[in-house]
Amino acid sequence: MNHPRRLLAGLAALALAGSAGLVVVRLQQGGSAPGSSAVAVEATATPGQLTTPQKVARKRQVDVLLAKRSTAVLKGDLKGFLAAVDPKQPKLAARQRLLFTNLRKFEFANLKYFAADERPTPTLAAKYGPTTFSTRVMMRYQLTGLDRKPVQTDLAYTFVRRGTAWVLVEDGAFDEVLSPDGHRQPWDYQEIAVVRRGKVVVVVDQGELALGKKIGAASQGAVDGVRRHWPRPWNGAVMVVAMSEPQVLSILWTSGNGAGWTIAAKAVSLYDGEPWKPHAGPPVSSRIVVNPAVRKDLDQDLLVHEMTHVATLPIGTRTPLWLEEGIAEYVRCASIEDDPQWTVDPYRKTVRTKYLASMKVLPGRQQFDEAGDRSYGQSWWITAYLVSKLGERGVAALYTDLAQHSTSQTAYATILKKHTGKTAAQLVTAVKKYKG
């Protein structure tokens, strides 16, 4: 069987994955009593002249509206969801209605929106007047059966005070300052279809339901393959996004130097907390995003590679790239050869005769950027060698130790020697002699 790589030159690849978009908000609160904080905020003529108590009151009012919005999604209340959208903007209202339709296709264990830091927008203030309030809004949510903990992303919203109520007037005026995956969730573009197969959730365009079912079947087979060869516990829950929209979760579909490489699919890590801050711990969830250009060309073994990343990411993020990609390629190839009708012998021959002689180090980012095919093949060969010596459980133990404790080059070297009995250089020498 020819080797369908995760990184492929040109378009010779198959794969799956996806997620991200443009969340629009429509907020409204009922009239406020005279003397309330709402009136106090409205009384100030221009942004920037509000007192600290007035800013606190304004944020509190918007947060109340945002809470009503999240409640409307959870309860299926379209009227409540659209209550605060600017009635003078039918296109905005239409986007809100579509957003609501898409959100209702997911199962939220919880959902919360809240105002974060203010982002002044002079152009919008000139357009809408002195009460204009542009703010990053945090969307904190947890999808039932998919996310171990809530995850969080940021959105760009602009509100205006009209009478005693706040109205949503803009939903993306400062997207460029959001986190890379902000405002780019699967529910934020065209209407979608959501297909469930066991614990796998597949998201496709509304008109591609048959594709979604096909991916669901392939995904369930991929989950089984991972479970056979990755000995640590994994519940098999994963979302695969295979939409025509190329900006979902802000994925770049090329990598490497020169003309670059086409990425067929990618596992995207999701975290809780402020999106722009460095994440100290492992991700709390992940999505597999599929390159739109190859979403209709499905291959189960390619999904196995990405699902191995989903299964291993929760352990930690300090694993070196050669083992991170090597274990994914190992599980992929092993799952193929579980079927006596299939073999990866052509790939095995290519790695042995074409890629091993040039290996001087355990592949890192530079090697992957320079030659993706070669580095993936070498990483697979290294991992297969380690499995031949340590077994799958032994390699999983090495992976876990590195993921959690490889905090420096010294720690990395110590962990590698402890599990393999070799230094990195000695491991390279041994791997090059391995016949496979």
Tab-separated table of C-alpha atoms in Angstrom:
chain	number	residue	atom	x	y	z
A	1	MET	CA	0.000	0.000	0.000
A	2	ASN	CA	1.361	3.387	-0.885
A	3	HIS	CA	1.994	5.549	2.144
A	4	PRO	CA	-0.559	8.415	2.416
A	5	ARG	CA	1.427	10.902	4.489
A	6	ARG	CA	0.062	13.590	6.739
A	7	LEU	CA	2.418	16.018	5.016
A	8	LEU	CA	2.368	15.629	1.267
A	9	ALA	CA	4.000	17.553	-1.532
A	10	GLY	CA	1.365	19.152	-3.738
A	11	LEU	CA	-2.034	17.500	-3.454
A	12	ALA	CA	-1.148	13.823	-3.107
A	13	ALA	CA	-2.777	13.457	0.319
A	14	LEU	CA	-5.885	12.358	2.122
A	15	ALA	CA	-7.085	13.608	5.496
A	16	LEU	CA	-9.616	15.134	7.846
A	17	ALA	CA	-10.109	17.835	10.510
A	18	GLY	CA	-11.730	21.221	11.340
A	19	SER	CA	-13.154	23.951	13.628
A	20	ALA	CA	-13.574	27.842	14.085
A	21	GLY	CA	-15.564	30.974	13.032
A	22	LEU	CA	-17.283	34.285	13.555
A	23	VAL	CA	-19.574	34.315	16.537
A	24	VAL	CA	-22.064	37.136	16.496
A	25	VAL	CA	-23.846	38.391	19.588
A	26	ARG	CA	-27.150	40.072	20.093
A	27	LEU	CA	-27.724	41.434	23.517
A	28	GLN	CA	-30.521	43.218	25.273
A	29	GLN	CA	-31.544	43.937	28.787
A	30	GLY	CA	-34.876	45.301	29.848
A	31	GLY	CA	-35.320	48.936	30.836
A	32	SER	CA	-33.431	50.204	33.841
A	33	ALA	CA	-34.937	52.106	36.690
A	34	PRO	CA	-34.099	55.823	37.067
A	35	GLY	CA	-30.885	56.307	38.989
A	36	SER	CA	-29.594	52.859	38.084
A	37	SER	CA	-26.051	52.149	36.910
A	38	ALA	CA	-27.363	51.971	33.322
A	39	VAL	CA	-28.403	55.603	33.450
A	40	ALA	CA	-25.113	56.522	35.095
A	41	VAL	CA	-23.166	54.968	32.256
A	42	GLU	CA	-25.317	56.556	29.572
A	43	ALA	CA	-24.907	59.986	31.096
A	44	THR	CA	-21.219	60.165	30.227
A	45	ALA	CA	-20.728	61.874	26.876
A	46	THR	CA	-17.630	60.188	25.449
A	47	PRO	CA	-15.722	56.933	25.847
A	48	GLY	CA	-12.554	57.382	27.841
A	49	GLN	CA	-14.197	59.796	30.277
A	50	LEU	CA	-16.067	57.150	32.222
A	51	THR	CA	-15.127	56.783	35.842
A	52	THR	CA	-13.991	53.413	37.107
A	53	PRO	CA	-17.388	52.712	38.775
A	54	GLN	CA	-19.137	53.589	35.497
A	55	LYS	CA	-16.920	51.190	33.544
A	56	VAL	CA	-17.619	48.472	36.090
A	57	ALA	CA	-21.353	49.141	35.751
A	58	ARG	CA	-21.145	49.016	31.954
A	59	LYS	CA	-19.324	45.698	32.001
A	60	ARG	CA	-21.879	44.303	34.450
A	61	GLN	CA	-24.743	45.303	32.149
A	62	VAL	CA	-23.113	43.713	29.109
A	63	ASP	CA	-22.307	40.563	31.065
A	64	VAL	CA	-25.990	40.255	32.022
A	65	LEU	CA	-26.911	40.427	28.345
A	66	LEU	CA	-24.235	37.918	27.443
A	67	ALA	CA	-25.575	35.576	30.107
A	68	LYS	CA	-29.027	35.842	28.543
A	69	ARG	CA	-27.509	34.991	25.182
A	70	SER	CA	-25.848	31.825	26.450
A	71	THR	CA	-29.067	30.797	28.218
A	72	ALA	CA	-30.976	31.302	24.968
A	73	VAL	CA	-28.599	28.950	23.152
A	74	LEU	CA	-28.897	26.266	25.824
A	75	LYS	CA	-32.707	26.503	25.920
A	76	GLY	CA	-33.263	26.862	22.170
A	77	ASP	CA	-34.763	30.361	22.493
A	78	LEU	CA	-34.196	32.024	19.103
A	79	LYS	CA	-36.246	35.103	19.998
A	80	GLY	CA	-34.214	35.660	23.146
A	81	PHE	CA	-30.969	35.122	21.253
A	82	LEU	CA	-31.893	37.766	18.655
A	83	ALA	CA	-33.408	40.219	21.127
A	84	ALA	CA	-30.484	42.654	21.211
A	85	VAL	CA	-29.231	42.557	17.648
A	86	ASP	CA	-29.366	45.964	15.999
A	87	PRO	CA	-32.777	46.004	14.229
A	88	LYS	CA	-31.339	48.453	11.695
A	89	GLN	CA	-28.939	45.766	10.393
A	90	PRO	CA	-30.754	42.850	8.697
A	91	LYS	CA	-27.475	41.235	7.589
A	92	LEU	CA	-26.242	41.156	11.169
A	93	ALA	CA	-29.569	39.657	12.275
A	94	ALA	CA	-29.316	37.014	9.543
A	95	ARG	CA	-25.809	36.050	10.687
A	96	GLN	CA	-27.060	35.809	14.251
A	97	ARG	CA	-29.912	33.562	13.204
A	98	LEU	CA	-27.517	31.274	11.317
A	99	LEU	CA	-25.140	31.245	14.274
A	100	PHE	CA	-27.975	30.173	16.568
A	101	THR	CA	-28.983	27.434	14.118
A	102	ASN	CA	-25.433	26.089	14.050
A	103	LEU	CA	-24.846	26.306	17.794
A	104	ARG	CA	-28.019	24.330	18.468
A	105	LYS	CA	-26.557	21.402	16.509
A	106	PHE	CA	-23.940	20.906	19.237
A	107	GLU	CA	-24.486	19.611	22.752
A	108	PHE	CA	-23.099	22.088	25.274
A	109	ALA	CA	-22.495	20.885	28.811
A	110	ASN	CA	-22.062	24.570	29.640
A	111	LEU	CA	-21.668	27.845	27.806
A	112	LYS	CA	-20.776	31.285	29.096
A	113	TYR	CA	-19.907	34.609	27.466
A	114	PHE	CA	-18.368	37.492	29.400
A	115	ALA	CA	-16.746	40.828	28.553
A	116	ALA	CA	-12.979	40.970	28.877
A	117	ASP	CA	-10.760	43.952	28.056
A	118	GLU	CA	-12.105	47.013	26.231
A	119	ARG	CA	-10.687	47.641	22.746
A	120	PRO	CA	-11.374	51.261	21.677
A	121	THR	CA	-12.441	51.590	18.032
A	122	PRO	CA	-12.400	55.295	17.043
A	123	THR	CA	-13.939	54.623	13.635
A	124	LEU	CA	-16.911	52.863	15.167
A	125	ALA	CA	-17.234	55.522	17.862
A	126	ALA	CA	-17.465	58.143	15.111
A	127	LYS	CA	-20.100	56.027	13.359
A	128	TYR	CA	-22.264	54.990	16.289
A	129	GLY	CA	-21.730	57.739	18.824
A	130	PRO	CA	-20.227	58.309	22.272
A	131	THR	CA	-21.704	55.220	23.963
A	132	THR	CA	-19.863	52.846	21.603
A	133	PHE	CA	-18.280	50.005	23.591
A	134	SER	CA	-15.942	47.597	21.777
A	135	THR	CA	-14.672	44.718	23.869
A	136	ARG	CA	-13.144	41.312	23.580
A	137	VAL	CA	-15.763	38.807	24.674
A	138	MET	CA	-14.693	35.451	26.025
A	139	MET	CA	-16.609	32.384	24.939
A	140	ARG	CA	-16.087	29.673	27.532
A	141	TYR	CA	-17.763	26.396	26.682
A	142	GLN	CA	-17.661	22.645	27.128
A	143	LEU	CA	-19.077	20.216	24.575
A	144	THR	CA	-20.757	17.196	26.108
A	145	GLY	CA	-18.698	14.044	25.741
A	146	LEU	CA	-15.853	15.830	23.928
A	147	ASP	CA	-14.198	18.326	26.259
A	148	ARG	CA	-12.793	17.123	29.579
A	149	LYS	CA	-12.929	20.693	30.867
A	150	PRO	CA	-14.236	23.997	29.483
A	151	VAL	CA	-12.217	25.591	26.693
A	152	GLN	CA	-12.035	29.284	25.904
A	153	THR	CA	-11.638	31.578	22.929
A	154	ASP	CA	-12.136	35.299	22.331
A	155	LEU	CA	-14.538	37.244	20.106
A	156	ALA	CA	-14.763	40.841	18.860
A	157	TYR	CA	-18.028	42.640	19.720
A	158	THR	CA	-19.157	46.236	19.624
A	159	PHE	CA	-22.198	47.473	21.549
A	160	VAL	CA	-24.032	50.795	21.534
A	161	ARG	CA	-26.332	52.238	24.179
A	162	ARG	CA	-29.786	53.085	22.863
A	163	GLY	CA	-32.186	54.373	25.444
A	164	THR	CA	-31.947	51.990	28.379
A	165	ALA	CA	-30.604	48.997	26.437
A	166	TRP	CA	-27.343	47.877	24.887
A	167	VAL	CA	-27.459	46.781	21.254
A	168	LEU	CA	-24.970	44.678	19.338
A	169	VAL	CA	-23.881	46.597	16.218
A	170	GLU	CA	-20.626	44.942	15.075
A	171	ASP	CA	-19.266	41.418	15.467
A	172	GLY	CA	-15.789	41.488	13.952
A	173	ALA	CA	-14.393	45.004	13.714
A	174	PHE	CA	-11.116	44.103	15.423
A	175	ASP	CA	-10.704	40.410	14.665
A	176	GLU	CA	-7.059	41.012	13.838
A	177	VAL	CA	-6.189	41.420	17.533
A	178	LEU	CA	-7.920	38.237	18.628
A	179	SER	CA	-6.128	34.992	19.343
A	180	PRO	CA	-5.368	32.964	16.190
A	181	ASP	CA	-8.421	30.726	16.589
A	182	GLY	CA	-10.700	33.465	17.948
A	183	HIS	CA	-13.903	34.095	16.022
A	184	ARG	CA	-13.192	31.106	13.801
A	185	GLN	CA	-15.176	28.204	15.199
A	186	PRO	CA	-17.024	25.691	12.963
A	187	TRP	CA	-20.369	27.300	13.797
A	188	ASP	CA	-19.317	30.737	12.557
A	189	TYR	CA	-19.531	30.283	8.790
A	190	GLN	CA	-22.131	28.648	6.547
A	191	GLU	CA	-24.772	26.275	7.865
A	192	ILE	CA	-23.305	22.989	9.003
A	193	ALA	CA	-24.371	19.400	9.506
A	194	VAL	CA	-23.235	17.503	12.602
A	195	VAL	CA	-22.951	13.717	12.406
A	196	ARG	CA	-22.423	11.554	15.501
A	197	ARG	CA	-20.911	8.075	15.361
A	198	GLY	CA	-20.291	6.647	18.806
A	199	LYS	CA	-18.135	9.219	20.587
A	200	VAL	CA	-17.002	10.781	17.318
A	201	VAL	CA	-18.586	14.060	16.190
A	202	VAL	CA	-18.122	15.080	12.551
A	203	VAL	CA	-18.817	18.602	11.261
A	204	VAL	CA	-19.359	19.191	7.537
A	205	ASP	CA	-21.191	21.688	5.331
A	206	GLN	CA	-24.965	21.336	5.449
A	207	GLY	CA	-25.069	20.037	1.870
A	208	GLU	CA	-22.459	17.336	2.541
A	209	LEU	CA	-24.259	15.070	4.973
A	210	ALA	CA	-23.265	11.935	3.050
A	211	LEU	CA	-19.620	12.967	3.378
A	212	GLY	CA	-20.126	13.452	7.099
A	213	LYS	CA	-21.463	9.913	7.463
A	214	LYS	CA	-18.550	8.536	5.473
A	215	ILE	CA	-16.057	10.372	7.667
A	216	GLY	CA	-17.909	9.173	10.759
A	217	ALA	CA	-17.502	5.541	9.735
A	218	ALA	CA	-13.818	6.042	8.891
A	219	SER	CA	-13.289	7.884	12.165
A	220	GLN	CA	-14.769	5.099	14.256
A	221	GLY	CA	-12.440	2.630	12.560
A	222	ALA	CA	-9.530	4.980	13.262
A	223	VAL	CA	-10.449	5.173	16.950
A	224	ASP	CA	-10.351	1.383	17.149
A	225	GLY	CA	-6.909	1.364	15.502
A	226	VAL	CA	-5.500	3.824	18.023
A	227	ARG	CA	-6.873	1.865	20.930
A	228	ARG	CA	-5.209	-1.325	19.685
A	229	HIS	CA	-1.726	0.179	19.604
A	230	TRP	CA	-1.701	3.038	22.123
A	231	PRO	CA	-1.719	1.321	25.530
A	232	ARG	CA	-2.698	4.300	27.666
A	233	PRO	CA	-6.401	4.968	28.377
A	234	TRP	CA	-8.313	7.045	25.801
A	235	ASN	CA	-12.104	7.264	25.603
A	236	GLY	CA	-12.163	7.742	21.825
A	237	ALA	CA	-14.072	11.038	21.959
A	238	VAL	CA	-13.047	13.422	19.168
A	239	MET	CA	-14.456	16.062	16.836
A	240	VAL	CA	-13.466	15.948	13.174
A	241	VAL	CA	-14.163	19.117	11.183
A	242	ALA	CA	-14.177	18.682	7.407
A	243	MET	CA	-15.726	21.874	6.058
A	244	SER	CA	-15.165	23.748	2.800
A	245	GLU	CA	-14.240	26.882	4.777
A	246	PRO	CA	-10.409	27.185	4.899
A	247	GLN	CA	-10.213	29.533	7.918
A	248	VAL	CA	-11.733	27.252	10.540
A	249	LEU	CA	-9.480	27.432	13.614
A	250	SER	CA	-7.150	29.584	11.504
A	251	ILE	CA	-5.225	26.627	10.121
A	252	LEU	CA	-2.399	27.208	7.652
A	253	TRP	CA	-2.403	24.415	5.113
A	254	THR	CA	1.222	24.648	4.046
A	255	SER	CA	4.421	24.082	5.989
A	256	GLY	CA	8.141	23.839	5.486
A	257	ASN	CA	10.599	25.780	3.367
A	258	GLY	CA	10.709	26.580	-0.339
A	259	ALA	CA	7.482	25.670	-2.123
A	260	GLY	CA	6.219	24.235	1.150
A	261	TRP	CA	4.191	21.136	1.867
A	262	THR	CA	0.482	20.544	1.859
A	263	ILE	CA	-0.926	19.560	5.253
A	264	ALA	CA	-3.842	17.179	4.865
A	265	ALA	CA	-5.120	17.305	8.444
A	266	LYS	CA	-4.104	18.591	11.819
A	267	ALA	CA	-4.938	18.012	15.467
A	268	VAL	CA	-5.608	21.408	17.085
A	269	SER	CA	-5.121	21.837	20.833
A	270	LEU	CA	-7.673	23.767	22.903
A	271	TYR	CA	-7.121	25.358	26.306
A	272	ASP	CA	-9.056	27.076	29.050
A	273	GLY	CA	-8.092	30.540	30.272
A	274	GLU	CA	-6.858	33.679	28.513
A	275	PRO	CA	-6.096	32.649	24.893
A	276	TRP	CA	-3.109	34.980	24.540
A	277	LYS	CA	-1.262	33.769	27.645
A	278	PRO	CA	1.263	30.926	27.462
A	279	HIS	CA	-0.290	27.639	28.524
A	280	ALA	CA	1.635	25.951	31.287
A	281	GLY	CA	-0.276	22.672	31.283
A	282	PRO	CA	-1.455	20.251	28.600
A	283	PRO	CA	-4.506	21.063	26.448
A	284	VAL	CA	-7.929	20.223	27.853
A	285	SER	CA	-9.355	19.217	24.485
A	286	SER	CA	-8.585	19.080	20.778
A	287	ARG	CA	-10.173	19.001	17.326
A	288	ILE	CA	-9.038	17.346	14.124
A	289	VAL	CA	-9.277	19.829	11.246
A	290	VAL	CA	-9.237	18.577	7.662
A	291	ASN	CA	-7.800	20.511	4.756
A	292	PRO	CA	-10.840	21.545	2.669
A	293	ALA	CA	-8.974	20.653	-0.512
A	294	VAL	CA	-8.779	16.978	0.444
A	295	ARG	CA	-11.850	16.535	2.647
A	296	LYS	CA	-13.657	14.358	0.083
A	297	ASP	CA	-10.734	11.939	-0.297
A	298	LEU	CA	-10.928	9.906	2.850
A	299	ASP	CA	-8.537	7.334	4.213
A	300	GLN	CA	-8.953	5.785	7.626
A	301	ASP	CA	-5.251	5.345	8.277
A	302	LEU	CA	-4.620	9.072	7.911
A	303	LEU	CA	-7.208	9.675	10.604
A	304	VAL	CA	-5.407	7.174	12.802
A	305	HIS	CA	-2.320	9.408	12.704
A	306	GLU	CA	-4.253	12.491	13.817
A	307	MET	CA	-6.296	10.626	16.404
A	308	THR	CA	-3.090	9.343	17.945
A	309	HIS	CA	-2.183	12.993	18.528
A	310	VAL	CA	-5.610	13.528	20.132
A	311	ALA	CA	-5.037	10.533	22.412
A	312	THR	CA	-1.525	11.612	23.434
A	313	LEU	CA	-1.896	15.406	23.758
A	314	PRO	CA	-3.535	15.321	27.224
A	315	ILE	CA	-0.411	13.689	28.664
A	316	GLY	CA	1.757	16.774	28.112
A	317	THR	CA	3.452	18.879	25.461
A	318	ARG	CA	7.182	18.418	26.094
A	319	THR	CA	7.606	15.303	23.965
A	320	PRO	CA	10.231	15.859	21.226
A	321	LEU	CA	8.860	16.165	17.710
A	322	TRP	CA	10.486	12.943	16.477
A	323	LEU	CA	8.589	10.876	19.044
A	324	GLU	CA	5.381	12.900	18.840
A	325	GLU	CA	5.139	12.279	15.091
A	326	GLY	CA	6.880	8.920	15.279
A	327	ILE	CA	4.289	7.388	17.595
A	328	ALA	CA	1.476	8.709	15.380
A	329	GLU	CA	3.088	7.167	12.299
A	330	TYR	CA	3.800	3.932	14.159
A	331	VAL	CA	0.171	3.533	15.253
A	332	ARG	CA	-1.014	4.398	11.755
A	333	CYS	CA	1.198	1.804	10.100
A	334	ALA	CA	0.476	-0.834	12.742
A	335	SER	CA	-3.268	-0.362	12.325
A	336	ILE	CA	-2.938	-0.826	8.556
A	337	GLU	CA	-1.093	-4.103	9.008
A	338	ASP	CA	-3.726	-5.359	11.441
A	339	ASP	CA	-5.577	-6.219	8.241
A	340	PRO	CA	-3.811	-9.111	6.456
A	341	GLN	CA	-4.968	-7.678	3.146
A	342	TRP	CA	-2.840	-4.552	3.586
A	343	THR	CA	0.831	-3.787	4.112
A	344	VAL	CA	3.113	-0.789	4.445
A	345	ASP	CA	6.015	-2.637	2.862
A	346	PRO	CA	6.438	-0.042	0.071
A	347	TYR	CA	6.745	2.670	2.712
A	348	ARG	CA	9.076	0.474	4.745
A	349	LYS	CA	11.306	-0.031	1.711
A	350	THR	CA	11.367	3.696	0.932
A	351	VAL	CA	12.417	4.599	4.461
A	352	ARG	CA	15.068	1.891	4.625
A	353	THR	CA	16.642	2.636	1.230
A	354	LYS	CA	16.056	6.361	0.819
A	355	TYR	CA	15.790	8.092	4.204
A	356	LEU	CA	17.942	6.270	6.772
A	357	ALA	CA	21.401	6.893	5.322
A	358	SER	CA	21.021	10.671	5.601
A	359	MET	CA	19.826	10.638	9.239
A	360	LYS	CA	22.429	12.316	11.441
A	361	VAL	CA	20.205	13.389	14.368
A	362	LEU	CA	16.803	12.580	15.817
A	363	PRO	CA	14.558	14.778	13.597
A	364	GLY	CA	13.566	18.154	15.031
A	365	ARG	CA	11.694	21.150	13.674
A	366	GLN	CA	14.476	22.100	11.266
A	367	GLN	CA	14.571	18.615	9.743
A	368	PHE	CA	10.785	18.474	9.385
A	369	ASP	CA	10.723	21.883	7.703
A	370	GLU	CA	13.495	20.927	5.303
A	371	ALA	CA	12.071	17.543	4.299
A	372	GLY	CA	8.734	16.475	5.715
A	373	ASP	CA	8.519	13.064	4.030
A	374	ARG	CA	12.000	12.100	5.131
A	375	SER	CA	11.499	13.234	8.728
A	376	TYR	CA	8.146	11.481	9.128
A	377	GLY	CA	9.674	8.290	7.745
A	378	GLN	CA	12.702	8.514	10.005
A	379	SER	CA	10.540	9.228	13.056
A	380	TRP	CA	8.402	6.179	12.296
A	381	TRP	CA	11.505	4.013	11.939
A	382	ILE	CA	12.916	5.259	15.250
A	383	THR	CA	9.656	4.489	17.025
A	384	ALA	CA	9.323	1.074	15.389
A	385	TYR	CA	12.851	0.278	16.563
A	386	LEU	CA	11.994	1.342	20.119
A	387	VAL	CA	8.840	-0.800	20.065
A	388	SER	CA	10.954	-3.769	18.972
A	389	LYS	CA	13.130	-3.247	22.072
A	390	LEU	CA	10.712	-1.865	24.672
A	391	GLY	CA	7.283	-2.968	23.471
A	392	GLU	CA	4.346	-0.596	22.979
A	393	ARG	CA	3.952	-0.109	26.721
A	394	GLY	CA	7.603	0.735	27.109
A	395	VAL	CA	7.432	3.350	24.357
A	396	ALA	CA	4.286	4.789	25.937
A	397	ALA	CA	6.172	5.065	29.224
A	398	LEU	CA	9.037	6.895	27.456
A	399	TYR	CA	6.549	9.208	25.735
A	400	THR	CA	4.806	9.988	29.026
A	401	ASP	CA	8.022	10.656	30.916
A	402	LEU	CA	9.252	13.029	28.213
A	403	ALA	CA	5.870	14.749	27.871
A	404	GLN	CA	5.712	15.519	31.569
A	405	HIS	CA	9.321	15.929	32.679
A	406	SER	CA	11.507	16.963	29.748
A	407	THR	CA	12.007	20.505	31.021
A	408	SER	CA	15.575	20.955	29.750
A	409	GLN	CA	18.144	19.346	27.475
A	410	THR	CA	19.695	17.702	30.515
A	411	ALA	CA	16.353	16.267	31.635
A	412	TYR	CA	15.642	15.107	28.078
A	413	ALA	CA	18.978	13.283	27.839
A	414	THR	CA	18.499	11.689	31.263
A	415	ILE	CA	14.994	10.419	30.438
A	416	LEU	CA	16.089	9.064	27.061
A	417	LYS	CA	19.036	7.178	28.605
A	418	LYS	CA	16.876	5.841	31.451
A	419	HIS	CA	14.306	4.253	29.118
A	420	THR	CA	16.463	3.237	26.137
A	421	GLY	CA	19.921	2.823	27.642
A	422	LYS	CA	21.264	5.090	24.907
A	423	THR	CA	22.176	8.675	24.261
A	424	ALA	CA	20.535	10.449	21.317
A	425	ALA	CA	23.611	9.828	19.151
A	426	GLN	CA	23.741	6.153	20.117
A	427	LEU	CA	20.036	5.812	19.351
A	428	VAL	CA	20.558	7.245	15.860
A	429	THR	CA	23.345	4.709	15.221
A	430	ALA	CA	21.212	1.794	16.403
A	431	VAL	CA	18.185	2.908	14.400
A	432	LYS	CA	20.171	3.129	11.170
A	433	LYS	CA	21.159	-0.547	11.628
A	434	TYR	CA	17.585	-1.651	12.306
A	435	LYS	CA	16.190	-3.744	9.448
A	436	GLY	CA	12.505	-3.208	10.260
